[in-house]
PDB file of C-alpha atoms in Angstrom:
ATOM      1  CA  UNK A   1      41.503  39.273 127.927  1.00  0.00           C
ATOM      2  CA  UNK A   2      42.661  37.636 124.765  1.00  0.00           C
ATOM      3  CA  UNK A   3      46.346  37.116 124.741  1.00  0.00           C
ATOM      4  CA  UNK A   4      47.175  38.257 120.883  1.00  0.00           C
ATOM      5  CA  UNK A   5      50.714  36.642 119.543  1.00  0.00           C
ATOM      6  CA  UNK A   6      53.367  38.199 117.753  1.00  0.00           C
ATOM      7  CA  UNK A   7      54.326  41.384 119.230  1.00  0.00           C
ATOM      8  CA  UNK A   8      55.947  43.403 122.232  1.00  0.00           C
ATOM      9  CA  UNK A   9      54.375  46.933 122.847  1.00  0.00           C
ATOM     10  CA  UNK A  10      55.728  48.723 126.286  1.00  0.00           C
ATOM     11  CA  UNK A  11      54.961  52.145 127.063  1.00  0.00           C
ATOM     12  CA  UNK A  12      56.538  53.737 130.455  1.00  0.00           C
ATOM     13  CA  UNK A  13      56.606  57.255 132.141  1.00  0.00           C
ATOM     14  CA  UNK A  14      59.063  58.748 134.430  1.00  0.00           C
ATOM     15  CA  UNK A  15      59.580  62.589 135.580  1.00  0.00           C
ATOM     16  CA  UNK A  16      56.886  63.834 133.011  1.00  0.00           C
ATOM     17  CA  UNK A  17      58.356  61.853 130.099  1.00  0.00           C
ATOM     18  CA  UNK A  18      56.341  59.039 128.318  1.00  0.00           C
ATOM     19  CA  UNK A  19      57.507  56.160 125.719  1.00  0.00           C
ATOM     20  CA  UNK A  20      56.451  53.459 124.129  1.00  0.00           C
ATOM     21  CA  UNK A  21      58.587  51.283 122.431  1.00  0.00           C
ATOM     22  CA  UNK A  22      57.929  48.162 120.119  1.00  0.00           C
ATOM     23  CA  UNK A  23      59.537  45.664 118.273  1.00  0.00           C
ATOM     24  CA  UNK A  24      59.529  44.872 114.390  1.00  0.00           C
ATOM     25  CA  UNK A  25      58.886  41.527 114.152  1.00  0.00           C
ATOM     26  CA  UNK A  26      55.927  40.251 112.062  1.00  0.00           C
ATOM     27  CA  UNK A  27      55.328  36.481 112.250  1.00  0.00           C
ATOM     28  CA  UNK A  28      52.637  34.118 110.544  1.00  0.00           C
ATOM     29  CA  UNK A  29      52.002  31.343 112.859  1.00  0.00           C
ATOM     30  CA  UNK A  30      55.742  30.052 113.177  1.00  0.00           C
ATOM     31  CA  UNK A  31      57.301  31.985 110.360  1.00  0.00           C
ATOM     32  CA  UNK A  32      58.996  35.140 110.742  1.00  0.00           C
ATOM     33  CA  UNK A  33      57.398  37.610 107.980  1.00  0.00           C
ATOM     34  CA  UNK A  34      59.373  40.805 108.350  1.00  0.00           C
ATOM     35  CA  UNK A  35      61.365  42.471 110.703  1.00  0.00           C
ATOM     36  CA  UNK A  36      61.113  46.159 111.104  1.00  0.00           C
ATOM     37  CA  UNK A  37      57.595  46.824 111.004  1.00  0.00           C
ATOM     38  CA  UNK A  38      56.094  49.994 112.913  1.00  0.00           C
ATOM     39  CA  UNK A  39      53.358  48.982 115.649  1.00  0.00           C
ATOM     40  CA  UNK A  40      53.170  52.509 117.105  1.00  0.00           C
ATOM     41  CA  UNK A  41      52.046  55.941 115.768  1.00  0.00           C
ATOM     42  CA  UNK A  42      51.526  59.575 117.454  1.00  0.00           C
ATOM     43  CA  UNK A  43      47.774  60.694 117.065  1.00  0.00           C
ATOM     44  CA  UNK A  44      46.404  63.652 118.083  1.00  0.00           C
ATOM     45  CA  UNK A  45      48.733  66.662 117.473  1.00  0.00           C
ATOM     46  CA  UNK A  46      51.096  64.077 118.645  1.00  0.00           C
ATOM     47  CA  UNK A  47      49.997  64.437 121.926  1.00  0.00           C
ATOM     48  CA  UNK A  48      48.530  60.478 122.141  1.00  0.00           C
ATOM     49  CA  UNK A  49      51.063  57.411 121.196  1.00  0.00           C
ATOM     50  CA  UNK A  50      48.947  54.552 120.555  1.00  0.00           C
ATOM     51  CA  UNK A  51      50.906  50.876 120.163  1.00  0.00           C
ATOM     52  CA  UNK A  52      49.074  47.635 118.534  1.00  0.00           C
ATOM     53  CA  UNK A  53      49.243  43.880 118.802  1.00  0.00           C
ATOM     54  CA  UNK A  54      47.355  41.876 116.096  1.00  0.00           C
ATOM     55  CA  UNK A  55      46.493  41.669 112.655  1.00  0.00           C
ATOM     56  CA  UNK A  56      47.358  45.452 111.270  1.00  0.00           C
ATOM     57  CA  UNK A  57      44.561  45.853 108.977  1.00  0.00           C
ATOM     58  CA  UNK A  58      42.715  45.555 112.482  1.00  0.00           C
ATOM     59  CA  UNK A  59      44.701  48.034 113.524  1.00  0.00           C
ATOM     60  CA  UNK A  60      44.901  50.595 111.180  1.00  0.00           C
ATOM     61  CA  UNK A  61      40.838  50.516 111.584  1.00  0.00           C
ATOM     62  CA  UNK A  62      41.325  50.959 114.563  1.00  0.00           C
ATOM     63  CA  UNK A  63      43.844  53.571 114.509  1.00  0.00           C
ATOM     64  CA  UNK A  64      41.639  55.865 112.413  1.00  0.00           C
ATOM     65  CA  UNK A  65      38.537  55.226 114.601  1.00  0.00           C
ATOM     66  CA  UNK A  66      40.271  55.812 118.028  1.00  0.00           C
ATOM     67  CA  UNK A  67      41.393  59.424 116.285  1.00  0.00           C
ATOM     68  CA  UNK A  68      38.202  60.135 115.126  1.00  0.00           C
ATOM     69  CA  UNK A  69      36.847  59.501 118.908  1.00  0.00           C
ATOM     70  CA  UNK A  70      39.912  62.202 119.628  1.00  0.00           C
ATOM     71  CA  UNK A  71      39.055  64.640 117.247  1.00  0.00           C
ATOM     72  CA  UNK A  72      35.076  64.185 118.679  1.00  0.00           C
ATOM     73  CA  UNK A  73      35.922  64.752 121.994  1.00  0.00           C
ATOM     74  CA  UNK A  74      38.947  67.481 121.614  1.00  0.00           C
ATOM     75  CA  UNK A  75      41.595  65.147 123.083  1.00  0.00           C
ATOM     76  CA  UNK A  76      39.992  64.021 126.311  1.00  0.00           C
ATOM     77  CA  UNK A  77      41.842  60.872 126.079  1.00  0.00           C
ATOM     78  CA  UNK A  78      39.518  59.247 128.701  1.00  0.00           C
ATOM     79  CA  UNK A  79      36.476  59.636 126.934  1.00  0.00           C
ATOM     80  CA  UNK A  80      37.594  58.832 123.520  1.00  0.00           C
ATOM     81  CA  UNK A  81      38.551  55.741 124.628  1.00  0.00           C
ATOM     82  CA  UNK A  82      35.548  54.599 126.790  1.00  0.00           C
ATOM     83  CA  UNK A  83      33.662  55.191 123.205  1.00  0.00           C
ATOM     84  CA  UNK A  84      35.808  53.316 121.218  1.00  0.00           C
ATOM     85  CA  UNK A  85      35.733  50.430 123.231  1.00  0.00           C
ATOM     86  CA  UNK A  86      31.932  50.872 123.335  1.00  0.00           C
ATOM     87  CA  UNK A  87      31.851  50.787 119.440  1.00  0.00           C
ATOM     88  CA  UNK A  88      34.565  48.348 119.388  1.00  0.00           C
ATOM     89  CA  UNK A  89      32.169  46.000 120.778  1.00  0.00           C
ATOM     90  CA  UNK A  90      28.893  46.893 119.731  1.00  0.00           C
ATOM     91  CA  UNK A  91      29.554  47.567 116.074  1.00  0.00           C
ATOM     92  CA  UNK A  92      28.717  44.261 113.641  1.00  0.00           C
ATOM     93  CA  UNK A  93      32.236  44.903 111.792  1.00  0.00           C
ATOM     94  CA  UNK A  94      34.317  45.989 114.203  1.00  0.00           C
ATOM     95  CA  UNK A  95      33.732  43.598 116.771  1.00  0.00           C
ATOM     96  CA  UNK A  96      35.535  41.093 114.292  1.00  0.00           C
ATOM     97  CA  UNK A  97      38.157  43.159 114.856  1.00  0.00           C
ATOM     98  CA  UNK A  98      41.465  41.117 116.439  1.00  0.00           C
ATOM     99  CA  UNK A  99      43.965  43.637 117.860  1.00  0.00           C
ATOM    100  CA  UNK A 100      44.825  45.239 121.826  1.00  0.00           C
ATOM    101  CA  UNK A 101      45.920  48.889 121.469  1.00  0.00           C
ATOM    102  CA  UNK A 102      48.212  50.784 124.357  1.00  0.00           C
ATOM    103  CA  UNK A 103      47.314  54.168 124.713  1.00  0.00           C
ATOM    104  CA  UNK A 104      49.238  56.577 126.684  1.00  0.00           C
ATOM    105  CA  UNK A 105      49.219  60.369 126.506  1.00  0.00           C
ATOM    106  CA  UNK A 106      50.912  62.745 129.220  1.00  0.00           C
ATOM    107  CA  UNK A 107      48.664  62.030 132.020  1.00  0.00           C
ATOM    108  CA  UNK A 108      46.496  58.101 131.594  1.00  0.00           C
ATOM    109  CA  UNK A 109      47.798  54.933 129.988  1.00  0.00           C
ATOM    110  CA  UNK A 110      44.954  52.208 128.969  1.00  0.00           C
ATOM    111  CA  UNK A 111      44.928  48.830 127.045  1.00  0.00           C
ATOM    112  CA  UNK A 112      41.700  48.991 125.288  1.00  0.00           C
ATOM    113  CA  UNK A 113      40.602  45.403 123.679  1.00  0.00           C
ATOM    114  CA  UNK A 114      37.552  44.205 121.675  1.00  0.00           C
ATOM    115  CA  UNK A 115      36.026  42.735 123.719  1.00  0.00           C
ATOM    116  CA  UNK A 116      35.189  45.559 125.495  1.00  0.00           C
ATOM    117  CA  UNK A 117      38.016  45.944 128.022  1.00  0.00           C
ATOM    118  CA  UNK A 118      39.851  49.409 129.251  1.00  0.00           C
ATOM    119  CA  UNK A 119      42.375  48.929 131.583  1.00  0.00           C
ATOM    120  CA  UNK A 120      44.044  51.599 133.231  1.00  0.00           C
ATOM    121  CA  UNK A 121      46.945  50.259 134.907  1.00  0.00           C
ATOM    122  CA  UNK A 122      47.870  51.014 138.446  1.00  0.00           C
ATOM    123  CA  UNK A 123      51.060  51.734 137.875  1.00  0.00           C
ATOM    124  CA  UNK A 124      50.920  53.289 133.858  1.00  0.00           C
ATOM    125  CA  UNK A 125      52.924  50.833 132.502  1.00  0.00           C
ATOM    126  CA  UNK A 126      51.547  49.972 129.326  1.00  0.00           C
ATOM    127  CA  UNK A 127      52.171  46.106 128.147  1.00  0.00           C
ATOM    128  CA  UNK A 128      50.427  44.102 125.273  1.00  0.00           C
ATOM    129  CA  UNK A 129      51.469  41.364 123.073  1.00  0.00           C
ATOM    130  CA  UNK A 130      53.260  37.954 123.160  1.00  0.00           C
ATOM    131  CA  UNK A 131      56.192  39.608 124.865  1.00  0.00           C
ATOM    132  CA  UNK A 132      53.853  41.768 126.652  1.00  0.00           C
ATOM    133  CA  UNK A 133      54.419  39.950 130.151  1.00  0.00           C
ATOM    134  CA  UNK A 134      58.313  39.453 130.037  1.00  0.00           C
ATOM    135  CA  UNK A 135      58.765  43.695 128.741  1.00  0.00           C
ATOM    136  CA  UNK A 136      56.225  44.585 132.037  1.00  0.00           C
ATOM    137  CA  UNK A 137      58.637  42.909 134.243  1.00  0.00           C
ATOM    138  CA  UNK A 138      61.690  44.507 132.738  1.00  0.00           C
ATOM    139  CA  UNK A 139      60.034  47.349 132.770  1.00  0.00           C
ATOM    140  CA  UNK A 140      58.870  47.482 137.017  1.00  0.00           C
ATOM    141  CA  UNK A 141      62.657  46.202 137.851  1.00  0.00           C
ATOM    142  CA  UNK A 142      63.930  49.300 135.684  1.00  0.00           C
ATOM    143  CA  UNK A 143      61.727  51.812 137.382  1.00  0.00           C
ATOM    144  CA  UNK A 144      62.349  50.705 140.825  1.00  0.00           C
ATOM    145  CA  UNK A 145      65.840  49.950 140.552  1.00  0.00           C
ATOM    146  CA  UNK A 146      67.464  52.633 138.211  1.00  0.00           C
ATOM    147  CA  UNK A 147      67.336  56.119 137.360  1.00  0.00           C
ATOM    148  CA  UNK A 148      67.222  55.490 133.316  1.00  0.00           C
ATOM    149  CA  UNK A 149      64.789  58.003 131.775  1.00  0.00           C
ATOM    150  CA  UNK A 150      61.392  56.350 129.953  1.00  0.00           C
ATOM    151  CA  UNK A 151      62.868  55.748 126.512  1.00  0.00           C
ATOM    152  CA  UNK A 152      65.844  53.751 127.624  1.00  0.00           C
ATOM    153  CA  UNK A 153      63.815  51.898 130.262  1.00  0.00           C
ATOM    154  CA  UNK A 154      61.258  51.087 127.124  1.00  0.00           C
ATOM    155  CA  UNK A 155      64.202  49.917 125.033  1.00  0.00           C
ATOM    156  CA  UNK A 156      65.822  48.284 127.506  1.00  0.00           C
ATOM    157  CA  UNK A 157      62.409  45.793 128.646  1.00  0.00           C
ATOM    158  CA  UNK A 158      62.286  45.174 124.479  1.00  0.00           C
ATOM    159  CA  UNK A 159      65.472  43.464 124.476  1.00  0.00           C
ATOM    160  CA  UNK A 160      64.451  41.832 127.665  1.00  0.00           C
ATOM    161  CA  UNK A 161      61.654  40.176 125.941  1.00  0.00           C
ATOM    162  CA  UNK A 162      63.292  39.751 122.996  1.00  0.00           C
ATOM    163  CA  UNK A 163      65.775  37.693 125.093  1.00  0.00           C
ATOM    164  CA  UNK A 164      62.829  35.136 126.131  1.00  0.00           C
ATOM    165  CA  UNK A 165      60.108  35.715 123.834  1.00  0.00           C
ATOM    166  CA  UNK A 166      60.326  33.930 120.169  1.00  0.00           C
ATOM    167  CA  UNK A 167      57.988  36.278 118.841  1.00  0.00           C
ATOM    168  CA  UNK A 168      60.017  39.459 119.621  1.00  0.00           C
ATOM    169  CA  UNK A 169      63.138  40.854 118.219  1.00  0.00           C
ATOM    170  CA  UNK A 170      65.289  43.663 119.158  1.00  0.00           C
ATOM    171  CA  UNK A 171      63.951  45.781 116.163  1.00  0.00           C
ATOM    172  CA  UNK A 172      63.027  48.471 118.219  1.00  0.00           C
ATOM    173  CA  UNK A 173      60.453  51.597 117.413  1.00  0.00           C
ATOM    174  CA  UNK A 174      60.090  54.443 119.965  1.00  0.00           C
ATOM    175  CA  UNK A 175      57.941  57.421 120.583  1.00  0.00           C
ATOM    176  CA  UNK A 176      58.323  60.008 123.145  1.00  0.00           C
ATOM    177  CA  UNK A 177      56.041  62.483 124.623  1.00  0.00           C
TER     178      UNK A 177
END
């Protein structure tokens, strides 16, 4: 899968709660651009959170297509995103496309790429982005080793990669189911 720079997205459950949490930072190769931009928005009756890493025109296409797929397929998360990733990669324009999206609702988590990928990951941690790998890790420690509820456990592996990971700050954004 291609590793996309410039970004931390981490979305958790625990007891029936899900978050994701991202940072703000927006770089251009090694220039920081802005700092408090949102990566991740509630679709779907705000019953889906949905977290990007790449270039956010991609994602905003993307964004609109994957709740289109929702609306198409009355919420069944599952199928709307074995579609997408179908059209992702078979459509001339949006195969150009360069982002990773984390998807989470209630009951799945996925990363869902271009190039055709869906992941559902054993364990439902969602993780994408530069600081992707470092927030994952925070993230497994928390769960096994604490009793923190979802959001703090997604704020808590964004500062974690923010610690190690030059293209992550500790501008955080969450959203709860």
């Amino acid at each position: 899968m291609t590793q996309i720079h410039g970004t931390t997205i981490i979305g958790v459950r625990r007891n029936g709660s899900v978050a994701m949490a991202s940072d703000g930072q927006v770089t251009m190769g090694e220039t920081i651009l802005k700092h408090n931009a949102r990566k991740i928005r509630k679709l779907h009756k705000n019953q889906v959170i949905v977290g990007f890493a790449g270039a956010t025109a991609d994602a905003f296409t993307l964004f609109e297509r994957f709740e289109a797929k929702l609306e198409e397929f009355s919420g069944n998360l599952p199928r709307a995103v074995v579609e997408l990733a179908k059209d992702w990669r078979t459509d001339r324009i949006l195969r150009r496309l360069e982002a990773l999206l984390g998807i989470m609702d209630k009951q799945f988590s996925y990363i869902v790429s271009g190039s055709g990928d869906v992941i559902e990951p054993d364990d439902g941690i969602v993780a994408i982005g530069s600081g992707g790998a470092y927030a994952l890790i925070a993230a497994r420690l928390l769960l096994k080793h604490t009793q923190l509820p979802a959001d703090a456990i997604a704020r808590e592996a964004i500062q974690s990669a923010a610690a190690v990971c030059v293209y992550t700050n500790t501008e955080i954004f969450l959203a709860t189911l």
